[in-house]
PDB file of C-alpha atoms in Angstrom:
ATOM      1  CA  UNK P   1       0.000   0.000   0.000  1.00 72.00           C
ATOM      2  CA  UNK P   2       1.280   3.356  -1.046  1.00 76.00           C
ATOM      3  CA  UNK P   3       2.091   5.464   1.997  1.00 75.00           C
ATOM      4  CA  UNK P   4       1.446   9.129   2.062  1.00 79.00           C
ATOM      5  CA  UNK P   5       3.429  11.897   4.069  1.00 82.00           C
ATOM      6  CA  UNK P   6       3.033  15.616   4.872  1.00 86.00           C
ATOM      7  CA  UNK P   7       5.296  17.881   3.955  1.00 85.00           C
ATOM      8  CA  UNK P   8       6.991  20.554   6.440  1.00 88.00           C
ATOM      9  CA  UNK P   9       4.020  23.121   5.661  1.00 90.00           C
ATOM     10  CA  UNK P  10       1.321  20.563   6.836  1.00 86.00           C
ATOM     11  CA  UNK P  11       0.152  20.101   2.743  1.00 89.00           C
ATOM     12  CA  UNK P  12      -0.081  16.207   2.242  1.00 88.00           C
ATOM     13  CA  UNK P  13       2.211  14.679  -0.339  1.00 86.00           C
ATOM     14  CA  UNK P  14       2.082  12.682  -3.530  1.00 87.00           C
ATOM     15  CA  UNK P  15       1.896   9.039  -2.372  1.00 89.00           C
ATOM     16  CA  UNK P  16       5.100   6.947  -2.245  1.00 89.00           C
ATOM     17  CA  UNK P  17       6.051   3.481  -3.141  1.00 91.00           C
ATOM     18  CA  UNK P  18       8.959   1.622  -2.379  1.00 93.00           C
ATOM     19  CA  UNK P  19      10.657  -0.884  -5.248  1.00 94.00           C
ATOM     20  CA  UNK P  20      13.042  -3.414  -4.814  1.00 96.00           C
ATOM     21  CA  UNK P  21      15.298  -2.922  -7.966  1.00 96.00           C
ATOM     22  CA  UNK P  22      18.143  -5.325  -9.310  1.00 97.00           C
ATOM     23  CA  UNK P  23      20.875  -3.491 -10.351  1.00 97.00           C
ATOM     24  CA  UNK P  24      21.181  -4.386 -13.676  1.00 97.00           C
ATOM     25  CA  UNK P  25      17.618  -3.061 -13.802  1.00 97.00           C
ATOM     26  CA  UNK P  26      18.428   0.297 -11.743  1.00 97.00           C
ATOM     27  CA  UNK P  27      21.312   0.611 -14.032  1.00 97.00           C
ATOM     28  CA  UNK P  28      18.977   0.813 -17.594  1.00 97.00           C
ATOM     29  CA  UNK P  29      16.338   2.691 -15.254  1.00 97.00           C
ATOM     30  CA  UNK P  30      19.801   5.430 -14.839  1.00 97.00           C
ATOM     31  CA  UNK P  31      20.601   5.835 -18.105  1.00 97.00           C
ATOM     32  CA  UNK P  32      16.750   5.900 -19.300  1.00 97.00           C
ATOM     33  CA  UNK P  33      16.697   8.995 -17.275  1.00 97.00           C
ATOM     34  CA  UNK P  34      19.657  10.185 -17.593  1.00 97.00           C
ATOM     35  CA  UNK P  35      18.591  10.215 -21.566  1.00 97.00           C
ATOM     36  CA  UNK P  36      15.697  12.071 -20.637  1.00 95.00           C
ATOM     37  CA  UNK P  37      17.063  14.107 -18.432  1.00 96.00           C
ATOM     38  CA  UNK P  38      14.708  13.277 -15.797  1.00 96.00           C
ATOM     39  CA  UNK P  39      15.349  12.080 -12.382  1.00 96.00           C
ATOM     40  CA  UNK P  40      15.525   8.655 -11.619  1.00 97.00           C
ATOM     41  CA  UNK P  41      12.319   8.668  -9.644  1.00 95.00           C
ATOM     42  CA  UNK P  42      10.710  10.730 -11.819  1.00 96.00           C
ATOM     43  CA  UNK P  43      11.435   8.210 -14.930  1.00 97.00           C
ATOM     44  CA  UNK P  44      10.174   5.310 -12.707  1.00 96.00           C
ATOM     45  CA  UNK P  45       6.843   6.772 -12.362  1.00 96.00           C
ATOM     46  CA  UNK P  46       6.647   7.787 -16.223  1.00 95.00           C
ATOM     47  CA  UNK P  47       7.402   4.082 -17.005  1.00 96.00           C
ATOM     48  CA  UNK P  48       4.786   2.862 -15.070  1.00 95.00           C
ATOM     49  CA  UNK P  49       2.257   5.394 -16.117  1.00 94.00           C
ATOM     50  CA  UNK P  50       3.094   4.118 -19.867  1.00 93.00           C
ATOM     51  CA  UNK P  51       2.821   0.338 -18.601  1.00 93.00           C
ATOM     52  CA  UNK P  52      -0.026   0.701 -16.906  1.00 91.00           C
ATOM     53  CA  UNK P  53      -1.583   2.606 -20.061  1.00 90.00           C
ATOM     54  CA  UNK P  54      -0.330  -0.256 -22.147  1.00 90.00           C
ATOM     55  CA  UNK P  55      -1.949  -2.473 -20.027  1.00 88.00           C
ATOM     56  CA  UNK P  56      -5.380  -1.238 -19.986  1.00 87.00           C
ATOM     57  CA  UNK P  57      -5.223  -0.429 -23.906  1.00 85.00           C
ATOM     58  CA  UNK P  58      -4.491  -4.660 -24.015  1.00 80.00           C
ATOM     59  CA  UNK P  59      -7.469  -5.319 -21.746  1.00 76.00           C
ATOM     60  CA  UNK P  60      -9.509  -3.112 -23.545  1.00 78.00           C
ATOM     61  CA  UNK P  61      -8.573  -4.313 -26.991  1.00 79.00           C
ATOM     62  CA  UNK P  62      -9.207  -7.684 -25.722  1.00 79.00           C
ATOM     63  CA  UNK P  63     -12.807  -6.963 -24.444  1.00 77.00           C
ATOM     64  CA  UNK P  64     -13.552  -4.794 -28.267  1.00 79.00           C
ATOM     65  CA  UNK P  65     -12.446  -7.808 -29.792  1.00 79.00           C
ATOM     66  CA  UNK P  66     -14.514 -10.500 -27.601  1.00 75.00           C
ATOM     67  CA  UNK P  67     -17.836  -8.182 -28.876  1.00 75.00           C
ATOM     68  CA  UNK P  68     -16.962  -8.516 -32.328  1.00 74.00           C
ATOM     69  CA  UNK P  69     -16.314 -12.271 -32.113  1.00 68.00           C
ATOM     70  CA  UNK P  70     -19.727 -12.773 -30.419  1.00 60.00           C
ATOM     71  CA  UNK P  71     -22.548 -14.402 -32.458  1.00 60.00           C
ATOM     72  CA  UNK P  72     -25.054 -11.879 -33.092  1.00 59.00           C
ATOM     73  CA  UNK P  73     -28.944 -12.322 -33.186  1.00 60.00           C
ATOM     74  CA  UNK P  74     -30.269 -13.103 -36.064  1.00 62.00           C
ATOM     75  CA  UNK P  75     -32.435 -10.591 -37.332  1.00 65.00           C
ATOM     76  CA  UNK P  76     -35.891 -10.880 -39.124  1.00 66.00           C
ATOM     77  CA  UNK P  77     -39.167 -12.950 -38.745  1.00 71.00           C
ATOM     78  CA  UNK P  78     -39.097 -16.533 -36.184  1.00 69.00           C
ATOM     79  CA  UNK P  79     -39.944 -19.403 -38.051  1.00 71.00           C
ATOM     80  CA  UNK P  80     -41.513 -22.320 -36.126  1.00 73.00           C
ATOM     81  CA  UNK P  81     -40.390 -25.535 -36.556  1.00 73.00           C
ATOM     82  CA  UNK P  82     -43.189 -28.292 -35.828  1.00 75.00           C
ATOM     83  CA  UNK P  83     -42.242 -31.313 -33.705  1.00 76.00           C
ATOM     84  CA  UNK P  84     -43.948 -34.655 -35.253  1.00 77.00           C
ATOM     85  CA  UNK P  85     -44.834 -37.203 -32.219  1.00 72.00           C
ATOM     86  CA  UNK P  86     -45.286 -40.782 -32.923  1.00 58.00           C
TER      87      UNK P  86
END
């Protein structure tokens, strides 16, 4: 759960996260930002914004396409098909 703080004014802050990083991973996460000329923390959270973006454009592909797929109803007049009993 994200944990939020106040700052020195009283004014609540953003709420944080804390992320366990390999440092391979830390390393590309560096020079992502360092590219960007963004802060480290600051790249995280644009990374995740695009993930999580990416993420719910999937899902909601995936839901577009399950409509389409979906028989539809046949339009027009029932017919009635008669049972014979013997």
């Amino acid at each position: 759960m994200a944990t939020r703080q106040t700052s020195s004014s009283g004014r609540a802050k953003s709420p944080r996260i804390q992320v366990v990083l390999p440092e391979a991973l830390l390393e590309r996460l560096a020079v992502a930002a360092d590219q960007d000329s963004r802060t480290v923390s600051n790249m995280a959270k644009v990374l995740i914004q695009q993930g999580l973006d990416r993420l719910q454009g999937g899902v909601r592909h995936q839901l577009e396409r399950q409509q389409q797929v979906q028989p539809r109803l046949r339009q027009g007049r029932l017919r009635r098909i008669r049972l014979r009993g013997g």
